[in-house]
CSV table of C-alpha atoms in Angstrom, one decimal:
chain,number,residue,atom,x,y,z
C,82,MET,CA,219.7,61.2,225.2
C,83,ALA,CA,216.2,60.9,223.7
C,84,GLY,CA,214.6,61.9,227.0
C,85,ALA,CA,216.9,64.8,227.5
C,86,PHE,CA,216.3,65.9,223.9
C,87,VAL,CA,212.5,66.0,224.4
C,88,LEU,CA,212.9,68.0,227.6
C,89,ILE,CA,215.2,70.5,225.9
C,90,VAL,CA,212.8,71.0,222.9
C,91,LEU,CA,209.8,71.4,225.2
C,92,GLY,CA,211.7,73.8,227.4
C,93,VAL,CA,212.8,76.0,224.5
C,94,VAL,CA,209.2,76.0,223.0
C,95,PHE,CA,207.5,77.1,226.3
C,96,LEU,CA,210.3,79.7,227.0
C,97,MET,CA,209.7,81.3,223.6
C,98,GLY,CA,205.9,81.3,224.4
C,99,THR,CA,206.3,83.0,227.8
C,100,MET,CA,208.7,85.5,226.4
C,101,HIS,CA,206.1,86.3,223.6
C,102,ILE,CA,208.7,85.5,220.9
C,103,LEU,CA,206.2,83.0,219.5
C,104,SER,CA,202.4,82.9,220.2
C,105,ILE,CA,200.5,79.8,220.8
C,106,GLY,CA,199.0,80.1,217.4
C,107,ARG,CA,202.4,80.2,215.7
C,108,LEU,CA,203.7,77.3,217.8
C,109,ALA,CA,200.6,75.3,216.8
C,110,HIS,CA,201.3,76.2,213.1
C,111,LEU,CA,204.9,75.1,213.4
C,112,PHE,CA,203.9,71.8,215.0
C,113,ALA,CA,201.2,71.1,212.4
C,114,SER,CA,203.7,71.7,209.6
C,115,TYR,CA,207.0,70.2,211.0
C,116,TRP,CA,206.0,67.5,213.5
C,117,PRO,CA,207.6,64.6,211.4
C,118,VAL,CA,211.0,66.3,212.1
C,119,LEU,CA,210.6,65.2,215.8
C,120,LEU,CA,210.5,61.6,214.6
C,121,ILE,CA,213.5,62.1,212.4
C,122,PHE,CA,215.6,63.7,215.2
C,123,TRP,CA,214.5,60.9,217.6
C,124,GLY,CA,215.6,58.3,215.0
C,125,VAL,CA,219.0,60.0,214.6
C,126,ILE,CA,219.5,60.0,218.4
C,127,LYS,CA,218.6,56.3,218.7
C,128,LEU,CA,220.9,55.5,215.9
C,129,LEU,CA,223.8,57.3,217.6
C,130,GLU,CA,223.0,55.6,220.9
C,131,HIS,CA,223.1,52.2,219.0
C,132,GLN,CA,226.5,53.0,217.4
C,133,ARG,CA,227.9,54.1,220.8
C,134,ALA,CA,226.7,50.9,222.4
C,135,GLN,CA,228.4,48.8,219.7
C,136,ARG,CA,231.7,50.6,220.3
C,137,GLU,CA,231.5,50.1,224.0
C,138,GLY,CA,230.4,46.5,223.6
C,139,THR,CA,227.2,46.9,225.4
C,140,ARG,CA,223.6,46.2,224.5
C,141,SER,CA,221.5,49.0,222.9
C,142,SER,CA,218.5,50.0,225.1
C,143,GLY,CA,216.0,50.1,222.2
C,144,ILE,CA,212.9,52.2,222.1
C,145,GLY,CA,210.9,50.6,224.9
C,146,ALA,CA,207.2,50.7,225.7
C,147,GLY,CA,207.3,54.3,226.8
C,148,GLY,CA,209.1,55.3,223.6
C,149,VAL,CA,206.5,53.4,221.5
C,150,PHE,CA,203.7,55.2,223.3
C,151,LEU,CA,205.4,58.6,222.8
C,152,VAL,CA,205.9,57.9,219.0
C,153,VAL,CA,202.2,56.9,218.7
C,154,MET,CA,201.1,60.1,220.5
C,155,ILE,CA,203.3,62.3,218.3
C,156,VAL,CA,201.9,60.7,215.1
C,157,VAL,CA,198.3,60.9,216.3
C,158,PHE,CA,198.5,64.5,217.5
C,159,GLY,CA,200.6,65.5,214.5
C,160,LEU,CA,198.0,64.2,212.0
C,161,ILE,CA,195.2,65.9,213.9
C,162,ALA,CA,197.2,69.2,213.9
C,163,THR,CA,197.8,68.9,210.2
C,164,GLN,CA,194.1,68.4,209.5
C,165,LEU,CA,193.1,71.3,211.7
C,166,GLU,CA,195.6,73.5,210.0
C,167,ARG,CA,193.7,73.0,206.7
C,168,VAL,CA,190.4,74.1,208.2
C,169,ASN,CA,189.1,77.6,207.2
C,170,TRP,CA,189.0,79.0,210.7
C,171,SER,CA,188.2,82.5,209.4
C,172,GLY,CA,184.9,81.2,207.9
C,173,ILE,CA,184.0,79.3,211.1
C,174,ARG,CA,184.8,82.4,213.2
C,175,ASP,CA,182.5,84.5,210.9
C,176,ASN,CA,179.7,82.0,211.2
C,177,ILE,CA,179.7,81.9,215.0
C,178,ASN,CA,180.3,85.6,215.3
C,179,ILE,CA,183.6,85.6,217.4
C,180,ASP,CA,185.5,88.8,217.5
C,181,ASP,CA,189.3,88.8,216.9
C,182,SER,CA,189.6,90.6,220.2
C,183,ASP,CA,188.4,87.4,221.9
C,184,PHE,CA,191.7,85.7,220.9
C,185,ASN,CA,194.0,88.6,221.9
C,186,GLY,CA,196.7,87.3,224.1
C,187,ILE,CA,196.2,83.7,222.9
C,188,PHE,CA,197.0,83.9,219.2
C,189,GLY,CA,198.9,87.2,219.3
C,190,GLN,CA,198.7,90.8,220.6
C,191,SER,CA,196.4,93.5,219.2
C,192,TYR,CA,198.0,96.5,217.4
C,193,ASN,CA,196.1,99.6,216.3
C,194,PHE,CA,196.6,101.6,213.2
C,195,ASN,CA,194.9,104.7,211.8
C,196,ASP,CA,194.8,105.9,208.2
C,197,HIS,CA,193.1,108.5,206.1
C,198,LEU,CA,191.9,108.5,202.4
C,199,GLU,CA,190.5,111.5,200.5
C,200,GLN,CA,189.9,112.2,196.9
C,201,ALA,CA,187.4,113.9,194.6
C,202,PHE,CA,184.2,111.9,193.9
C,203,PRO,CA,183.2,111.6,190.2
C,204,ALA,CA,179.9,113.3,189.3
C,205,ALA,CA,176.9,110.9,188.9
C,206,ALA,CA,178.9,107.9,190.1
C,207,SER,CA,177.8,105.4,192.8
C,208,LEU,CA,179.8,103.9,195.6
C,209,LYS,CA,180.4,100.3,196.5
C,210,ILE,CA,181.9,99.5,200.0
C,211,ILE,CA,183.5,96.1,200.8
C,212,ASP,CA,184.5,95.5,204.4
C,213,THR,CA,184.3,91.8,205.4
C,214,ARG,CA,185.6,92.4,208.9
C,215,GLY,CA,184.8,95.7,210.6
C,216,ALA,CA,182.2,98.4,211.1
C,217,VAL,CA,181.0,100.7,208.3
C,218,SER,CA,179.6,104.2,208.9
C,219,VAL,CA,178.4,106.4,206.0
C,220,HIS,CA,177.2,110.0,206.3
C,221,ALA,CA,176.8,113.1,204.1
C,222,SER,CA,179.6,115.6,203.4
C,223,ASP,CA,179.5,119.2,202.5
C,224,ASP,CA,181.8,118.9,199.5
C,225,ASN,CA,182.3,116.8,196.4
C,226,LYS,CA,184.9,114.5,198.0
C,227,ILE,CA,185.0,111.0,199.5
C,228,THR,CA,186.8,111.0,202.8
C,229,VAL,CA,187.5,107.8,204.7
C,230,VAL,CA,188.8,107.6,208.2
C,231,VAL,CA,190.3,104.1,208.8
C,232,ARG,CA,190.7,102.5,212.2
C,233,LYS,CA,192.4,99.1,212.0
C,234,ARG,CA,193.2,96.4,214.6
C,235,VAL,CA,195.8,93.8,213.7
C,236,SER,CA,196.6,90.6,215.7
C,237,ALA,CA,200.3,89.7,215.5
C,238,ASP,CA,203.2,88.3,217.5
C,239,ASN,CA,205.2,91.5,217.5
C,240,GLN,CA,205.2,95.1,216.2
C,241,SER,CA,207.3,94.2,213.2
C,242,ASP,CA,204.8,91.6,212.0
C,243,ALA,CA,201.9,94.0,212.8
C,244,ASP,CA,203.5,96.7,210.6
C,245,GLU,CA,203.9,94.2,207.8
C,246,TYR,CA,200.2,93.1,208.0
C,247,ASP,CA,199.1,96.7,208.1
C,248,ARG,CA,201.1,97.5,205.0
C,249,LYS,CA,199.5,94.5,203.1
C,250,SER,CA,196.0,95.4,204.2
C,251,LYS,CA,195.8,99.1,203.2
C,252,PRO,CA,192.2,100.1,202.1
C,253,THR,CA,191.9,101.1,198.4
C,254,ILE,CA,189.7,103.3,196.3
C,255,THR,CA,189.3,102.4,192.6
C,256,THR,CA,187.1,103.9,189.9
C,257,ILE,CA,185.8,102.0,186.9
C,258,GLY,CA,183.3,103.9,184.8
C,259,GLY,CA,180.5,105.2,187.0
C,260,LEU,CA,181.3,102.9,189.9
C,261,VAL,CA,183.7,103.8,192.8
C,262,THR,CA,184.8,100.9,195.0
C,263,LEU,CA,186.1,101.3,198.5
C,264,ASN,CA,187.7,98.0,199.6
C,265,ALA,CA,188.9,97.7,203.2
C,266,ASN,CA,191.2,94.9,202.0
C,267,VAL,CA,191.2,93.1,205.4
C,268,GLU,CA,192.2,89.9,203.7
C,269,GLY,CA,195.3,91.4,202.2
C,270,ALA,CA,197.4,90.0,205.1
C,271,GLY,CA,196.3,86.4,204.4
C,272,ASP,CA,195.2,84.4,207.4
C,273,HIS,CA,196.4,86.9,209.9
C,274,PRO,CA,193.4,88.6,211.7
C,275,VAL,CA,192.8,92.2,210.6
C,276,GLU,CA,189.7,94.2,211.5
C,277,THR,CA,189.1,97.6,209.8
C,278,ASP,CA,186.4,100.1,210.7
C,279,LEU,CA,185.5,102.6,207.9
C,280,ASP,CA,184.0,106.0,208.6
C,281,VAL,CA,183.0,107.3,205.1
C,282,SER,CA,181.9,110.9,204.2
C,283,LEU,CA,180.6,111.6,200.7
C,284,PRO,CA,178.1,113.7,198.8
C,285,ARG,CA,174.5,113.1,199.8
C,286,LYS,CA,173.2,112.3,196.3
C,287,VAL,CA,175.5,109.3,195.9
C,288,ALA,CA,173.8,105.8,195.7
C,289,VAL,CA,175.6,103.4,198.0
C,290,SER,CA,175.9,99.6,198.2
C,291,ILE,CA,177.7,97.9,201.2
C,292,THR,CA,179.0,94.4,201.6
C,293,SER,CA,179.8,93.5,205.2
C,294,ARG,CA,180.3,90.1,206.7
C,295,ARG,CA,181.2,90.9,210.3
C,296,GLY,CA,180.6,94.4,211.7
C,297,ASP,CA,177.9,96.9,212.3
C,298,VAL,CA,176.6,99.1,209.4
C,299,ASN,CA,175.3,102.6,210.0
C,300,LEU,CA,174.1,104.9,207.2
C,301,VAL,CA,172.6,108.4,207.6
C,302,GLY,CA,171.5,111.0,205.0
C,303,ARG,CA,171.3,109.8,201.4
C,304,ASP,CA,169.5,111.0,198.2
C,305,GLY,CA,169.9,107.7,196.3
C,306,SER,CA,169.2,104.0,196.5
C,307,ILE,CA,170.8,101.9,199.3
C,308,ASP,CA,171.7,98.2,199.0
C,309,ILE,CA,173.2,96.5,202.0
C,310,SER,CA,174.4,92.9,202.3
C,311,ALA,CA,175.5,92.0,205.8
C,312,GLN,CA,176.1,89.1,208.3
C,313,HIS,CA,176.4,89.3,212.1
C,314,SER,CA,175.6,93.0,212.0
C,315,ASP,CA,173.4,95.6,213.7
C,316,THR,CA,172.3,97.6,210.7
C,317,SER,CA,170.9,101.1,210.9
C,318,VAL,CA,169.6,103.2,208.0
C,319,GLU,CA,168.1,106.7,208.5
C,320,ASP,CA,167.0,109.6,206.4
C,321,VAL,CA,167.1,108.3,202.8
C,322,ASN,CA,165.4,109.8,199.8
C,323,GLY,CA,165.3,106.6,197.8
C,324,ASN,CA,164.7,102.8,198.0
C,325,VAL,CA,166.4,100.7,200.7
C,326,LYS,CA,167.2,97.0,200.4
C,327,VAL,CA,168.9,95.0,203.2
C,328,SER,CA,169.9,91.3,202.9
C,329,GLN,CA,171.2,90.1,206.2
C,330,GLU,CA,171.9,87.0,208.2
C,331,LYS,CA,171.8,87.4,212.0
C,332,GLY,CA,171.8,90.6,214.0
C,333,SER,CA,169.2,93.4,213.8
C,334,VAL,CA,167.9,95.9,211.2
C,335,LYS,CA,166.6,99.4,212.0
C,336,ILE,CA,165.2,101.6,209.2
C,337,GLU,CA,163.6,105.0,209.6
C,338,GLN,CA,162.6,108.1,207.6
C,339,ILE,CA,162.6,106.6,204.1
C,340,THR,CA,160.8,108.2,201.1
C,341,GLY,CA,161.0,105.2,198.8
C,342,ASP,CA,160.3,101.5,199.2
C,343,VAL,CA,162.0,99.2,201.8
C,344,HIS,CA,162.8,95.5,201.3
C,345,VAL,CA,164.4,93.4,204.1
C,346,GLU,CA,165.2,89.7,203.6
C,347,GLY,CA,167.2,87.0,205.3
C,348,ARG,CA,167.3,85.6,208.9
C,349,VAL,CA,167.4,88.5,211.4
C,350,ASN,CA,166.8,88.6,215.1
C,351,GLU,CA,165.0,92.0,215.2
C,352,VAL,CA,163.6,94.3,212.6
C,353,SER,CA,162.3,97.8,213.1
C,354,VAL,CA,160.9,99.9,210.2
C,355,ALA,CA,159.2,103.3,210.8
C,356,ASP,CA,158.2,106.4,208.9
C,357,VAL,CA,158.3,105.1,205.3
C,358,LYS,CA,156.4,106.9,202.5
C,359,GLY,CA,156.7,103.9,200.2
C,360,ALA,CA,155.9,100.2,200.5
C,361,VAL,CA,157.6,97.7,202.9
C,362,GLN,CA,158.4,94.1,202.1
C,363,LEU,CA,159.8,91.7,204.6
C,364,ASP,CA,160.9,88.2,203.5
C,365,GLY,CA,162.6,85.6,205.6
C,366,GLU,CA,162.7,84.5,209.2
C,367,PHE,CA,162.6,87.1,212.0
C,368,GLN,CA,163.3,85.2,215.2
C,369,GLU,CA,162.6,87.7,218.0
C,370,SER,CA,160.5,90.7,217.0
C,371,VAL,CA,159.2,92.8,214.1
C,372,LYS,CA,158.1,96.4,214.8
C,373,LEU,CA,156.5,98.6,212.1
C,374,ALA,CA,155.1,102.1,212.4
C,375,ARG,CA,153.7,104.7,210.0
C,376,ILE,CA,154.0,103.0,206.6
C,377,ALA,CA,152.2,104.9,203.9
C,378,LYS,CA,151.9,102.1,201.3
C,379,THR,CA,151.5,98.4,201.1
C,380,VAL,CA,153.1,96.2,203.7
C,381,THR,CA,154.0,92.6,202.8
C,382,PHE,CA,155.4,90.1,205.3
C,383,LYS,CA,156.3,86.5,204.4
C,384,SER,CA,157.9,83.9,206.6
C,385,SER,CA,157.6,80.1,207.1
C,386,ARG,CA,154.9,80.8,209.7
C,387,THR,CA,153.2,84.1,208.8
C,388,ASP,CA,151.8,85.5,205.6
C,389,MET,CA,150.5,89.1,205.9
C,390,GLU,CA,149.6,92.0,203.6
C,391,PHE,CA,147.7,95.2,204.1
C,392,SER,CA,147.4,98.6,202.4
C,393,LYS,CA,149.0,100.9,205.0
C,394,ILE,CA,149.6,101.4,208.7
C,395,GLU,CA,149.0,104.8,210.3
C,396,GLY,CA,149.7,103.4,213.8
C,397,SER,CA,152.1,100.5,214.8
C,398,LEU,CA,152.5,96.8,214.5
C,399,ASP,CA,154.4,94.6,217.0
C,400,LEU,CA,155.1,91.0,216.1
C,401,ASP,CA,157.0,88.4,218.2
C,402,SER,CA,157.1,84.7,218.5
C,403,ASP,CA,153.6,84.3,220.0
C,404,GLU,CA,151.9,87.7,219.8
C,405,LEU,CA,150.8,90.1,217.1
C,406,HIS,CA,149.4,93.4,218.1
C,407,ALA,CA,148.6,96.2,215.6
C,408,GLU,CA,146.5,99.4,215.6
C,409,GLN,CA,145.3,101.8,212.9
C,410,ILE,CA,145.7,99.4,209.9
C,411,THR,CA,144.0,99.9,206.6
C,412,GLY,CA,142.9,97.0,204.5
C,413,PRO,CA,142.4,95.0,202.5
C,414,LEU,CA,144.1,93.0,205.2
C,415,HIS,CA,145.2,89.4,204.5
C,416,LEU,CA,146.7,87.5,207.4
C,417,THR,CA,147.5,83.8,207.7
C,418,THR,CA,149.5,82.5,210.7
C,419,ARG,CA,149.6,79.9,213.5
C,420,SER,CA,150.3,79.7,217.2
C,421,LYS,CA,149.8,83.4,217.8
C,422,ASN,CA,147.5,85.5,219.9
C,423,ILE,CA,146.3,88.3,217.6
C,424,ARG,CA,144.9,91.7,218.5
C,425,LEU,CA,144.1,94.2,215.8
C,426,ASP,CA,142.6,97.6,216.8
C,427,ASP,CA,141.1,100.4,214.7
C,428,VAL,CA,141.1,98.3,211.4
C,429,SER,CA,139.6,99.8,208.3
C,430,GLY,CA,138.5,98.0,205.2
C,431,ASP,CA,138.2,94.3,204.3
C,432,VAL,CA,139.7,91.7,206.5
C,433,ARG,CA,140.7,88.0,205.7
C,434,LEU,CA,142.3,86.4,208.7
C,435,GLN,CA,143.2,82.8,209.5
C,436,ASN,CA,144.9,81.6,212.7
C,437,ASP,CA,145.5,78.2,214.2
C,438,ASN,CA,146.1,77.8,218.0
C,439,GLY,CA,145.7,81.4,219.2
C,440,ALA,CA,143.0,83.8,220.3
C,441,ILE,CA,141.8,86.6,217.9
C,442,GLU,CA,140.6,90.1,218.7
C,443,VAL,CA,139.7,92.5,215.9
C,444,GLY,CA,138.3,96.0,216.4
C,445,MET,CA,136.9,97.6,213.3
C,446,ARG,CA,137.0,101.4,212.8
C,447,THR,CA,135.5,101.3,209.3
C,448,LEU,CA,133.7,98.1,208.4
C,449,GLY,CA,134.4,96.2,205.2
C,450,ASN,CA,133.9,92.5,204.4
C,451,VAL,CA,135.3,90.3,207.1
C,452,GLN,CA,136.2,86.6,207.2
C,453,ILE,CA,137.9,85.1,210.2
C,454,ASP,CA,138.8,81.4,210.5
C,455,SER,CA,140.2,80.1,213.8
C,456,LYS,CA,141.1,76.8,215.4
C,457,ASN,CA,141.7,76.4,219.2
C,458,GLY,CA,141.3,80.1,220.0
C,459,GLY,CA,138.4,82.4,220.8
C,460,ILE,CA,137.2,85.1,218.3
C,461,GLN,CA,136.1,88.5,219.4
C,462,LEU,CA,135.0,91.0,216.8
C,463,SER,CA,134.1,94.6,217.8
C,464,LEU,CA,132.0,96.6,215.3
C,465,PRO,CA,130.9,100.2,215.2
C,466,ASP,CA,127.5,100.7,216.9
C,467,LYS,CA,125.8,101.8,213.7
C,468,ALA,CA,127.5,99.4,211.3
C,469,GLY,CA,125.5,97.7,208.6
C,470,PHE,CA,126.3,94.1,207.9
C,471,ARG,CA,125.2,90.5,207.2
C,472,LEU,CA,126.5,87.8,209.5
C,473,ASP,CA,127.1,84.1,209.1
C,474,ALA,CA,128.9,82.6,212.2
C,475,ARG,CA,129.5,79.1,213.2
C,476,THR,CA,131.5,77.5,216.0
C,477,ARG,CA,132.0,73.9,217.4
C,478,ASP,CA,132.5,73.2,221.1
C,479,GLY,CA,131.9,76.8,222.0
C,480,GLU,CA,129.2,79.5,222.3
C,481,ILE,CA,128.3,82.6,220.3
C,482,GLN,CA,127.6,85.9,222.2
C,483,SER,CA,126.3,89.0,220.5
C,484,ASP,CA,125.5,92.6,221.5
C,485,PHE,CA,123.3,93.0,218.3
C,486,GLY,CA,119.7,92.0,219.0
C,487,GLU,CA,118.9,91.8,215.3
C,488,LEU,CA,121.1,88.6,215.0
C,489,LYS,CA,119.6,85.2,215.5
C,490,VAL,CA,121.9,83.1,217.8
C,491,ASP,CA,121.4,79.3,218.3
C,492,ASN,CA,123.8,77.8,220.8
C,493,GLY,CA,123.4,74.0,220.5
C,494,GLU,CA,125.0,71.3,222.5
C,495,HIS,CA,128.0,70.7,220.2
C,496,GLU,CA,127.6,73.5,217.6
C,497,ALA,CA,126.5,77.1,217.7
C,498,LYS,CA,125.3,79.3,214.8
C,499,ALA,CA,124.4,82.9,214.3
C,500,SER,CA,123.0,84.8,211.3
C,501,GLY,CA,121.0,87.8,210.3
C,502,SER,CA,121.4,91.4,209.1
C,503,VAL,CA,122.0,94.7,210.9
C,504,GLY,CA,121.3,98.1,209.3
C,505,ASN,CA,121.7,98.2,205.5
C,506,GLY,CA,123.6,94.9,205.5
C,507,SER,CA,126.3,96.3,203.1
C,508,ALA,CA,129.2,94.4,204.6
C,509,HIS,CA,129.4,90.6,204.8
C,510,ILE,CA,130.9,89.0,207.9
C,511,VAL,CA,131.8,85.3,208.1
C,512,LEU,CA,133.2,83.8,211.3
C,513,ASN,CA,134.2,80.1,211.6
C,514,ASN,CA,135.7,78.6,214.7
C,515,GLU,CA,136.7,75.1,215.8
C,516,HIS,CA,136.8,74.2,219.5
C,517,ASP,CA,136.2,77.7,220.9
C,518,GLY,CA,133.8,80.6,221.3
C,519,ILE,CA,132.8,83.7,219.3
C,520,GLU,CA,131.9,87.1,220.6
C,521,ILE,CA,130.3,89.9,218.4
C,522,ARG,CA,130.5,93.2,220.3
C,523,LYS,CA,129.6,96.8,219.9
C,524,ALA,CA,132.6,99.0,220.1
C,525,SER,CA,130.9,101.3,222.7
C,526,SER,CA,130.3,98.4,225.0
C,527,GLN,CA,133.9,97.4,225.2
C,528,PRO,CA,135.7,98.3,228.5
C,529,PRO,CA,139.0,100.2,228.1
C,530,LYS,CA,142.0,97.9,227.8
C,531,PRO,CA,144.7,98.2,230.4
C,532,PRO,CA,148.1,99.3,229.1
C,533,GLU,CA,150.5,96.6,228.0
C,534,PRO,CA,148.6,93.5,229.4
C,535,PRO,CA,150.7,90.4,229.7
C,536,ASN,CA,148.3,88.6,227.4
C,537,PRO,CA,146.4,91.1,225.1
C,538,ALA,CA,144.1,88.5,223.7
C,539,LYS,CA,142.4,88.0,227.1
C,540,ALA,CA,142.7,91.5,228.7
C,541,GLY,CA,139.5,93.0,230.2
C,542,LYS,CA,137.2,90.0,229.6
C,543,ALA,CA,136.8,86.3,229.9
C,544,LEU,CA,136.4,84.3,226.7
C,545,PRO,CA,134.2,81.3,226.9
C,546,ALA,CA,137.1,79.0,225.8
C,547,PRO,CA,139.9,77.8,228.0
C,548,LYS,CA,143.3,79.6,227.8
C,549,VAL,CA,145.3,78.9,224.7
C,550,LYS,CA,148.9,77.8,225.2
C,551,VAL,CA,151.2,79.1,222.5
C,552,GLU,CA,154.6,77.4,221.9
C,553,PRO,CA,157.2,80.1,221.1
C,554,THR,CA,158.9,79.6,217.7
C,555,GLU,CA,160.1,81.8,214.9
C,556,ASN,CA,157.8,84.5,213.6
């Protein structure tokens, strides 16, 4: 009877699964919660078999080796299932950025629901949006109302359950004082997966803060401050008359056309900031690329590998794991980094640059005081033809080359030095290098650089030093 009982139970369970009466996720939940019942039923069956054997005067068969093995397996897998049931799978799914749609058909079917919220927005109030699972889009309206279009996806075993989860996870709008809160309420259905996209329209002058854990964030057209906290998101902010702050883990950040200051922090794959009339501050780890363009005030960049600050950028800056290329930068410029090939064109003002294991090219448009320190990478400094400066240069295991005849160059066997004054000597240039060469060039003598060379630090010339190998890491 025990063997037959096991076959019947397994057959019923798999039949319910193939008929979509129960999903695999629900079956797993039932097993994790009620697996000791299998041992109880089995014990009852063996007791009945024993009593029948006594009545018939025969010997009871007992459990046997196969039965003992099956009991052990039920206990082991039951304990494992119970422990797995207690794990916060929603948090793990959020951390590894898995969409609920990836499990459709495994842990339930996907059902779609639409909703609409609309009400008057209080004057001088700000808006806080909370959507921990789903995309958020915010744009300006032509009236004094907040309008929310809701698109929801619910994973459930059947339509009835999906309707229940939808009812429990209705988005809400609450007002307390000068703060209006829009809550997607995706956790209202408990552990059942709910993903809610919010399309929000509200007056342009409203300040907005957004909390998003999984889902893209898009915001266009604001006359107020913006504060975004996101994870696993592609965040886009455009056309804001105010300050913008983004704190994010993973994903990308794109910010354009901002009249105030911009602050981005966290661990992000890609960052792009352009057309900002205020200051820009970047703090954290930016693993793939950072692109900046047309920043009117101070730019500050801090990571575990690079520390950079300059007054403004009229052109562009492109930073990735092993290259830094910028043009039309205004100093004072302070840059400390390692394992990067650096090329700076059309630089104005003072320059203080330090780099380990990477070539350096700096082209000055308006000369200020310059100090460059390098290890394991050649230095090339291009100066205006009629620049006035005093030079002190030294390198070890390399040579110094100069287009300025007024400078005294001494290339020794193990060390090279150069010094002297050109013109009025108003600017002071100090160049120090270890294990590589130094070139001091006139800007007019430089050949035009080819577009997008594979290695900008060596394009159009041959530095006296061997090629520098840069190991890619975070920026």
